[in-house]
mmCIF file of C-alpha atoms and ligand atoms in Angstrom:
data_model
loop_
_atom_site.group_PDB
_atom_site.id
_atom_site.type_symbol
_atom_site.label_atom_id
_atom_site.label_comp_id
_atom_site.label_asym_id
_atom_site.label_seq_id
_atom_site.Cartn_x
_atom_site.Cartn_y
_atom_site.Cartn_z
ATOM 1 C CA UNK A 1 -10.575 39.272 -26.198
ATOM 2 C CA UNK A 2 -10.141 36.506 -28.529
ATOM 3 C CA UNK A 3 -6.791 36.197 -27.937
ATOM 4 C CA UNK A 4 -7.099 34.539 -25.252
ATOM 5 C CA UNK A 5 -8.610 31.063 -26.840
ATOM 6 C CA UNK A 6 -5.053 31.026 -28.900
ATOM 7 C CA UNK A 7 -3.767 30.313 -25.303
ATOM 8 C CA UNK A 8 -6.202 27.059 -25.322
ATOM 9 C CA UNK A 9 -3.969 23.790 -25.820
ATOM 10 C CA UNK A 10 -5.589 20.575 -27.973
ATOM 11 C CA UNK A 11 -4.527 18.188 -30.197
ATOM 12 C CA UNK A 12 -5.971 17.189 -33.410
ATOM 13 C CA UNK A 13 -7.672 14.181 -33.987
ATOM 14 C CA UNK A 14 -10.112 12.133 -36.723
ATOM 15 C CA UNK A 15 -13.416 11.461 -35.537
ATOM 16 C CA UNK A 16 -14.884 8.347 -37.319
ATOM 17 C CA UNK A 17 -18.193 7.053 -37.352
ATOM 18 C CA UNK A 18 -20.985 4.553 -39.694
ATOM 19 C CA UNK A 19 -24.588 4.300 -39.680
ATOM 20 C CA UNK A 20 -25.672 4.292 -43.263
ATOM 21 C CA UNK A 21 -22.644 5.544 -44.694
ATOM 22 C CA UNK A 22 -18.746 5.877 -43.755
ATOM 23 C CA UNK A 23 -17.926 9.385 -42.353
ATOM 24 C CA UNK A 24 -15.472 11.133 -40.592
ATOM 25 C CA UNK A 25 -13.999 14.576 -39.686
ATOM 26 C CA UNK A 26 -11.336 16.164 -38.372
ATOM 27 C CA UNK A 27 -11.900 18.162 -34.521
ATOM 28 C CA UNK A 28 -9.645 19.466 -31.777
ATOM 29 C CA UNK A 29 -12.633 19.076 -29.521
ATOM 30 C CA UNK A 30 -11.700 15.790 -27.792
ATOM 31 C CA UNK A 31 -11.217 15.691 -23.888
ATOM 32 C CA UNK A 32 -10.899 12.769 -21.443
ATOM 33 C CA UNK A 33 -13.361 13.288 -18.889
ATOM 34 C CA UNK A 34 -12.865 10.215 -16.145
ATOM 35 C CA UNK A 35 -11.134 7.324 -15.374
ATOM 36 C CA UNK A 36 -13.279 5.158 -14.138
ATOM 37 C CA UNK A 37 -15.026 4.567 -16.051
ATOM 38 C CA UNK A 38 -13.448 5.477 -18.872
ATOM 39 C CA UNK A 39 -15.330 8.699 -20.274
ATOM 40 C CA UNK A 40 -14.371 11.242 -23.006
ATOM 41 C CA UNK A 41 -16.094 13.843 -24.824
ATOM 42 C CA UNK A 42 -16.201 15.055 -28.225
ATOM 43 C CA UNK A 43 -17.985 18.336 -29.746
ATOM 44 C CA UNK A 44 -19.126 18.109 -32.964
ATOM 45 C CA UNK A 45 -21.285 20.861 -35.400
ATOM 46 C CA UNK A 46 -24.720 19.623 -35.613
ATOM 47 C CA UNK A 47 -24.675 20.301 -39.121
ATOM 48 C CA UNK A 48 -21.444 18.074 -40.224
ATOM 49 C CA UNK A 49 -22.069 14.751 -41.595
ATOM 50 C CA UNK A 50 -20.351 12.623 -39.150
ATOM 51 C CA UNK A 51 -22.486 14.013 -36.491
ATOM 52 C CA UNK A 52 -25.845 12.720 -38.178
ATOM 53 C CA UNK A 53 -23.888 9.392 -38.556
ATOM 54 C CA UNK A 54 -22.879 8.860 -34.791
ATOM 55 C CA UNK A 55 -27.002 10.447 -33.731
ATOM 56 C CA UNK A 56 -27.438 7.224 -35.659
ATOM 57 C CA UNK A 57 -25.229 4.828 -34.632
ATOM 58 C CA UNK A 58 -24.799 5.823 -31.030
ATOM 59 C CA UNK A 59 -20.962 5.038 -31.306
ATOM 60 C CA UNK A 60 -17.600 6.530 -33.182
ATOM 61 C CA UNK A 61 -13.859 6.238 -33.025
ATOM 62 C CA UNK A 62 -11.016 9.000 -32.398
ATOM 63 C CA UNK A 63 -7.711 9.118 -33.695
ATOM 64 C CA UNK A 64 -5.076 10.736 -32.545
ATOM 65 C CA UNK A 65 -3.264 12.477 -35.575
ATOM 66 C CA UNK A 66 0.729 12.177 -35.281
ATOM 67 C CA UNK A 67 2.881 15.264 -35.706
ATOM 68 C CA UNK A 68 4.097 14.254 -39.434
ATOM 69 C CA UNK A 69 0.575 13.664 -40.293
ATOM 70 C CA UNK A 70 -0.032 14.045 -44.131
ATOM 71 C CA UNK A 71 -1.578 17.389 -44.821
ATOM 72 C CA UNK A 72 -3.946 15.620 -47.340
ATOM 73 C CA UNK A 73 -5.523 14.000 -44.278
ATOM 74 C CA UNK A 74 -6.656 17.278 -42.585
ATOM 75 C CA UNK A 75 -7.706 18.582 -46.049
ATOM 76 C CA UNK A 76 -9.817 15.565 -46.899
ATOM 77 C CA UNK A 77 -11.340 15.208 -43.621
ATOM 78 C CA UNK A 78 -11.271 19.112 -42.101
ATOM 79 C CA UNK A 79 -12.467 20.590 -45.489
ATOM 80 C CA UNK A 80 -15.187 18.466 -46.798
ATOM 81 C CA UNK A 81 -18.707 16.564 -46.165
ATOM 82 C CA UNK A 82 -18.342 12.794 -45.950
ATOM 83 C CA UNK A 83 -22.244 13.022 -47.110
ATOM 84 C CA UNK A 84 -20.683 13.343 -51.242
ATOM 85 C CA UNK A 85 -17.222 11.698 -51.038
ATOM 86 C CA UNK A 86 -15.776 8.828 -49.589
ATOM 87 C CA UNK A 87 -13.318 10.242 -47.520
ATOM 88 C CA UNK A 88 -11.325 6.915 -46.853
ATOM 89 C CA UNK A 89 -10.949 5.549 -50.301
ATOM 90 C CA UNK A 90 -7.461 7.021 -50.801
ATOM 91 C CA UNK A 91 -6.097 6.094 -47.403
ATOM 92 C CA UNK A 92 -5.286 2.709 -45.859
ATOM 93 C CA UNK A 93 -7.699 1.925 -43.397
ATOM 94 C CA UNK A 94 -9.256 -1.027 -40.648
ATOM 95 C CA UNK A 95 -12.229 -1.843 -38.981
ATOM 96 C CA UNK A 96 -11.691 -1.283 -34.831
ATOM 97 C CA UNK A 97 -14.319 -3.688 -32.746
ATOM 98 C CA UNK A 98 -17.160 -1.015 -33.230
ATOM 99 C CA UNK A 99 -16.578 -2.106 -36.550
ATOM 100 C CA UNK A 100 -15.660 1.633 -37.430
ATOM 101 C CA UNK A 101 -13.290 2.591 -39.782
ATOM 102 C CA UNK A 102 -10.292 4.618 -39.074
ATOM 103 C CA UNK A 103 -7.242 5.222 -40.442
ATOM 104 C CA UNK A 104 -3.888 3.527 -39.665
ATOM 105 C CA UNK A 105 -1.078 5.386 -41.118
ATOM 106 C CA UNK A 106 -0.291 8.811 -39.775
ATOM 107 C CA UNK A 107 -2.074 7.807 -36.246
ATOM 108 C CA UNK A 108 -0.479 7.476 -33.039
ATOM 109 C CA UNK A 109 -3.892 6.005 -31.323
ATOM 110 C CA UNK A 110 -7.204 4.669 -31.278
ATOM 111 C CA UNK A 111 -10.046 5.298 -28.984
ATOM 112 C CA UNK A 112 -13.307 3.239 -30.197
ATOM 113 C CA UNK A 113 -16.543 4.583 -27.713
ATOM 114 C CA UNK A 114 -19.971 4.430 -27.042
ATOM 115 C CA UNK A 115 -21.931 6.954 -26.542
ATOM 116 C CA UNK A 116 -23.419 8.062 -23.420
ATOM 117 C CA UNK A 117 -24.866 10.618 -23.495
ATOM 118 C CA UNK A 118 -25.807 13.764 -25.807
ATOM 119 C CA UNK A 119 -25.732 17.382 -24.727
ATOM 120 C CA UNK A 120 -27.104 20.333 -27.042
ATOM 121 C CA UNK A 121 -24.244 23.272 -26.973
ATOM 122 C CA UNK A 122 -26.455 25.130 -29.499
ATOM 123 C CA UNK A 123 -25.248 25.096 -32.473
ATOM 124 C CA UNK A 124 -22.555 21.543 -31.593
ATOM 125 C CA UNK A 125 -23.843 18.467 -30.188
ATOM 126 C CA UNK A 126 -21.537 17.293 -27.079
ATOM 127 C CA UNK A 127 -21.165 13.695 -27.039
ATOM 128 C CA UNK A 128 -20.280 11.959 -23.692
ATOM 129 C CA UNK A 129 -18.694 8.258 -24.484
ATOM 130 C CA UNK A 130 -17.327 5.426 -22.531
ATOM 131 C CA UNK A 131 -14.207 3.853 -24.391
ATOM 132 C CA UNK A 132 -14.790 0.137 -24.942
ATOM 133 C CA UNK A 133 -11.280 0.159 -26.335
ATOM 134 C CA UNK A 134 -7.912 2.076 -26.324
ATOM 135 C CA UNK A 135 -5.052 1.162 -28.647
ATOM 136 C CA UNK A 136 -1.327 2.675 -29.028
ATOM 137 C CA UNK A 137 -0.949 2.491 -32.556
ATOM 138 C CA UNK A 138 2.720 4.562 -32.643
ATOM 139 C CA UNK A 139 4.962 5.864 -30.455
ATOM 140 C CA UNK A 140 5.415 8.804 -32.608
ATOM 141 C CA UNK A 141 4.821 12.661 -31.074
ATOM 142 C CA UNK A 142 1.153 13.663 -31.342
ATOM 143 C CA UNK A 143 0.549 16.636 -33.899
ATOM 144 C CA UNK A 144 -0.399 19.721 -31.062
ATOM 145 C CA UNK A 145 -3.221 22.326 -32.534
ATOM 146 C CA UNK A 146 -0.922 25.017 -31.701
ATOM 147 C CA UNK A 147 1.880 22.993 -33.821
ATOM 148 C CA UNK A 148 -0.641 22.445 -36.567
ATOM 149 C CA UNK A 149 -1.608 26.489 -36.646
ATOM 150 C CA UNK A 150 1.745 27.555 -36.115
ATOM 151 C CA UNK A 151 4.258 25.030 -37.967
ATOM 152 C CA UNK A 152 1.808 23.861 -40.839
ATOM 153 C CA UNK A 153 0.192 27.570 -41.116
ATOM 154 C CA UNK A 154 -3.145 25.469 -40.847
ATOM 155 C CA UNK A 155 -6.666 27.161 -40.898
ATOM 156 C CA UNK A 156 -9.626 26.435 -39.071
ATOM 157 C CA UNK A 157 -13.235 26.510 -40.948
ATOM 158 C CA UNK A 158 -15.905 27.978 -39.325
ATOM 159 C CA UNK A 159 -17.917 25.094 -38.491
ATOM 160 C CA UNK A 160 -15.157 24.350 -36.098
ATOM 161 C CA UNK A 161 -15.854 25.469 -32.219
ATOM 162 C CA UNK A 162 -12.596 27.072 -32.477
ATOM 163 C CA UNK A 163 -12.832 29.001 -35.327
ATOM 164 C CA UNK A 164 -12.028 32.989 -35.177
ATOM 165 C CA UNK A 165 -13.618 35.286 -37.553
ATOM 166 C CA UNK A 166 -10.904 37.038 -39.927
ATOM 167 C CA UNK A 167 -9.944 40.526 -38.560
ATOM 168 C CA UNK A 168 -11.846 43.029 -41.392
ATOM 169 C CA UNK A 169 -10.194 46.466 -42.121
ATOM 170 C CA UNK A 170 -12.620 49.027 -40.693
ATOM 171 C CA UNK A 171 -10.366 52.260 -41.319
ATOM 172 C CA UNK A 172 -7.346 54.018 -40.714
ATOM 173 C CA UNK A 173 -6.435 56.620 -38.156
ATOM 174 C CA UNK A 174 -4.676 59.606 -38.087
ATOM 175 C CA UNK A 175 -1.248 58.776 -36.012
ATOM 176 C CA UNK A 176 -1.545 63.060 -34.842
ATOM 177 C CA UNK A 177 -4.496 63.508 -33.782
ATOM 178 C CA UNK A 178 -6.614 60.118 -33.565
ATOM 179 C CA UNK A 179 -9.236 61.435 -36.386
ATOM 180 C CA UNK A 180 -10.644 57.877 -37.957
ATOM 181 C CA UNK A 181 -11.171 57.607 -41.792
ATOM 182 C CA UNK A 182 -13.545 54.740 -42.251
ATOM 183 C CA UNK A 183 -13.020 52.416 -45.086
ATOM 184 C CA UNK A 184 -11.043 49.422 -46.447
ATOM 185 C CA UNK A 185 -8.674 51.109 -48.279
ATOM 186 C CA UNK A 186 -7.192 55.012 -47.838
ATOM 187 C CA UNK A 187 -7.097 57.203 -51.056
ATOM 188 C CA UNK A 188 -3.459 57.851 -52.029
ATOM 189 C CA UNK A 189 -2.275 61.035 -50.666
ATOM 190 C CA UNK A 190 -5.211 61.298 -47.840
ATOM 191 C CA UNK A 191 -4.894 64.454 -46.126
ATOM 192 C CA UNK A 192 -6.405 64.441 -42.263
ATOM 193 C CA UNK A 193 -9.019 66.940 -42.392
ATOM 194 C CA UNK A 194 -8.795 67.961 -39.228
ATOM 195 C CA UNK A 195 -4.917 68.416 -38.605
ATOM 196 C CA UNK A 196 -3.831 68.151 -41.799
ATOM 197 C CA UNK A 197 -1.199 65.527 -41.720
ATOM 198 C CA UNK A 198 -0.704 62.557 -43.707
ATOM 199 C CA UNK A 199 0.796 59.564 -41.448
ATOM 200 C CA UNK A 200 -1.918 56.923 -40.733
ATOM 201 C CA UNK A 201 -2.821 53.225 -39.083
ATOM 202 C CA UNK A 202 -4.723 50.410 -40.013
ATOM 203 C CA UNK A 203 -7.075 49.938 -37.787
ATOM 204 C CA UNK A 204 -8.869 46.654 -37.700
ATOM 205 C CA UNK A 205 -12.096 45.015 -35.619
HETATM 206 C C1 FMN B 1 -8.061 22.061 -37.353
HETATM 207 C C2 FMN B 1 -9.533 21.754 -37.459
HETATM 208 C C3 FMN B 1 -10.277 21.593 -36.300
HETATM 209 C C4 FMN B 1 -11.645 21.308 -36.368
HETATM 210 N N1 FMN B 1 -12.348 21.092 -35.207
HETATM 211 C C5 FMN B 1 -13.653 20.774 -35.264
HETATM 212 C C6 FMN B 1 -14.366 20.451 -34.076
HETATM 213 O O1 FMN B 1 -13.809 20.393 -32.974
HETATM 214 N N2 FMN B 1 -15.705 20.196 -34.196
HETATM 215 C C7 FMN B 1 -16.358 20.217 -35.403
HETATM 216 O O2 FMN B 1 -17.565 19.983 -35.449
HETATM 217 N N3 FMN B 1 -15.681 20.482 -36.552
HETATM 218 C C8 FMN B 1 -14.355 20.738 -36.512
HETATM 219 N N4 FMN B 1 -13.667 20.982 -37.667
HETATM 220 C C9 FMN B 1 -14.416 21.074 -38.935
HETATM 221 C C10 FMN B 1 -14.802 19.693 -39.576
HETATM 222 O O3 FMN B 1 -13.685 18.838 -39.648
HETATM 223 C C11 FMN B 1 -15.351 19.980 -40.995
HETATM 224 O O4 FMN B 1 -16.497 20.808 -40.918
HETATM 225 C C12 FMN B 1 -15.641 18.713 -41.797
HETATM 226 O O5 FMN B 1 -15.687 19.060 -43.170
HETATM 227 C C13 FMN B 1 -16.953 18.031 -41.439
HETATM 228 O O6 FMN B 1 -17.043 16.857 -42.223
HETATM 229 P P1 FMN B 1 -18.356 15.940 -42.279
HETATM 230 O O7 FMN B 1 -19.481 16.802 -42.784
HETATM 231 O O8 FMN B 1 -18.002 14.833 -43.249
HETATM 232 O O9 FMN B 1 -18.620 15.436 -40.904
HETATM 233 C C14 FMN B 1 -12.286 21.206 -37.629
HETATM 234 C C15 FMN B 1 -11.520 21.337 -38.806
HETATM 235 C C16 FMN B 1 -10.154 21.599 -38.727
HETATM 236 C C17 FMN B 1 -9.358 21.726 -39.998
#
């Protein structure tokens, strides 16, 4: 069943924000919703620090990672709480007219917005903006999740909405006649007690 999120496209993107302190993280959670006027979305764990900081401020910034993105930007800002680092301190950064930080290299654009509206998705908060400003910051190629998963053998952590739960070992079963030995690992030389043959599969949930 899960495999069919994997067939779910996004980008990746840095979601920036400042009430008392500056925070950001990264999501894949970012969706234009209208045109006019201008209204996107972003879903963000109630429990990560940037959320507190845009419940706060009632405004945060998106950028739009480019494909050759350092990976030392996903890992500061994917992997950590802004709440006992400063996130930006070893990247080159600006101040958009929110006067919210965001980072300049490695971004192809800028979307500073408002927020509108908050919805509770349980354990995320959705926030509905309205851009007050859009910038093109490079025409490089935006980096794709799928390109991120699949090309930078990137990981997700759980506190992402997209996160999948690692597949566990729950036994092995007998390739003759389908009896299932439950356990991580199968004893050297396991006999099937039932047929008595020795050719089994991992089986995994
Ligand atoms: C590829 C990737 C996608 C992610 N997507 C989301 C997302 O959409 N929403 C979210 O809340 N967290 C997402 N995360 C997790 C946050 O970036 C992570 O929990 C971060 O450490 C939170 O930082 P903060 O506590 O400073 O806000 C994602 C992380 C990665 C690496």
């Amino acid at each position: 069943m899960k495999k069919a999120y994997d067939k779910l496209t996004s980008g990746m993107y840095l979601v920036s924000a400042k009430a008392d302190k500056e925070a950001g993280c990264i999501i894949n959670t970012f969706e234009q919703v209208a045109s006019t006027p201008e209204l996107v979305l972003i879903a963000l764990n109630k429990d990560n620090y940037t959320t507190k900081q845009i419940k706060k401020s009632q405004k945060f910034n998106v950028t739009v990672l480019k494909e050759a993105a350092r990976a030392e930007i996903i890992q500061t800002f994917g992997f950590s709480s802004s709440e006992f680092t400063d996130k930006f301190q070893s990247f080159n950064k600006k101040y958009d007219l929110l006067n919210l930080p965001y980072i300049t290299d490695d971004m192809v654009a800028l979307f500073s917005v408002r927020v509108k509206e908050e919805i509770d998705a349980i354990t995320h908060t959705i926030f509905l903006g309205e851009v007050s400003e859009s910038v093109l910051l490079s025409d490089e190629r935006p980096m794709s999740y799928a390109y991120y998963k699949e090309e930078k053998k990137g990981i997700t952590p759980p506190k992402a909405p997209s996160y999948q739960k690692p597949k566990q070992i729950s036994g092995y079963k007998c390739d003759v006649c389908g009896y299932i030995y439950r356990g991580e690992t199968l004893p050297i030389d396991y006999i099937c007690p039932i047929c008595g043959e020795a050719k089994f599969t991992k089986i995994t949930e």
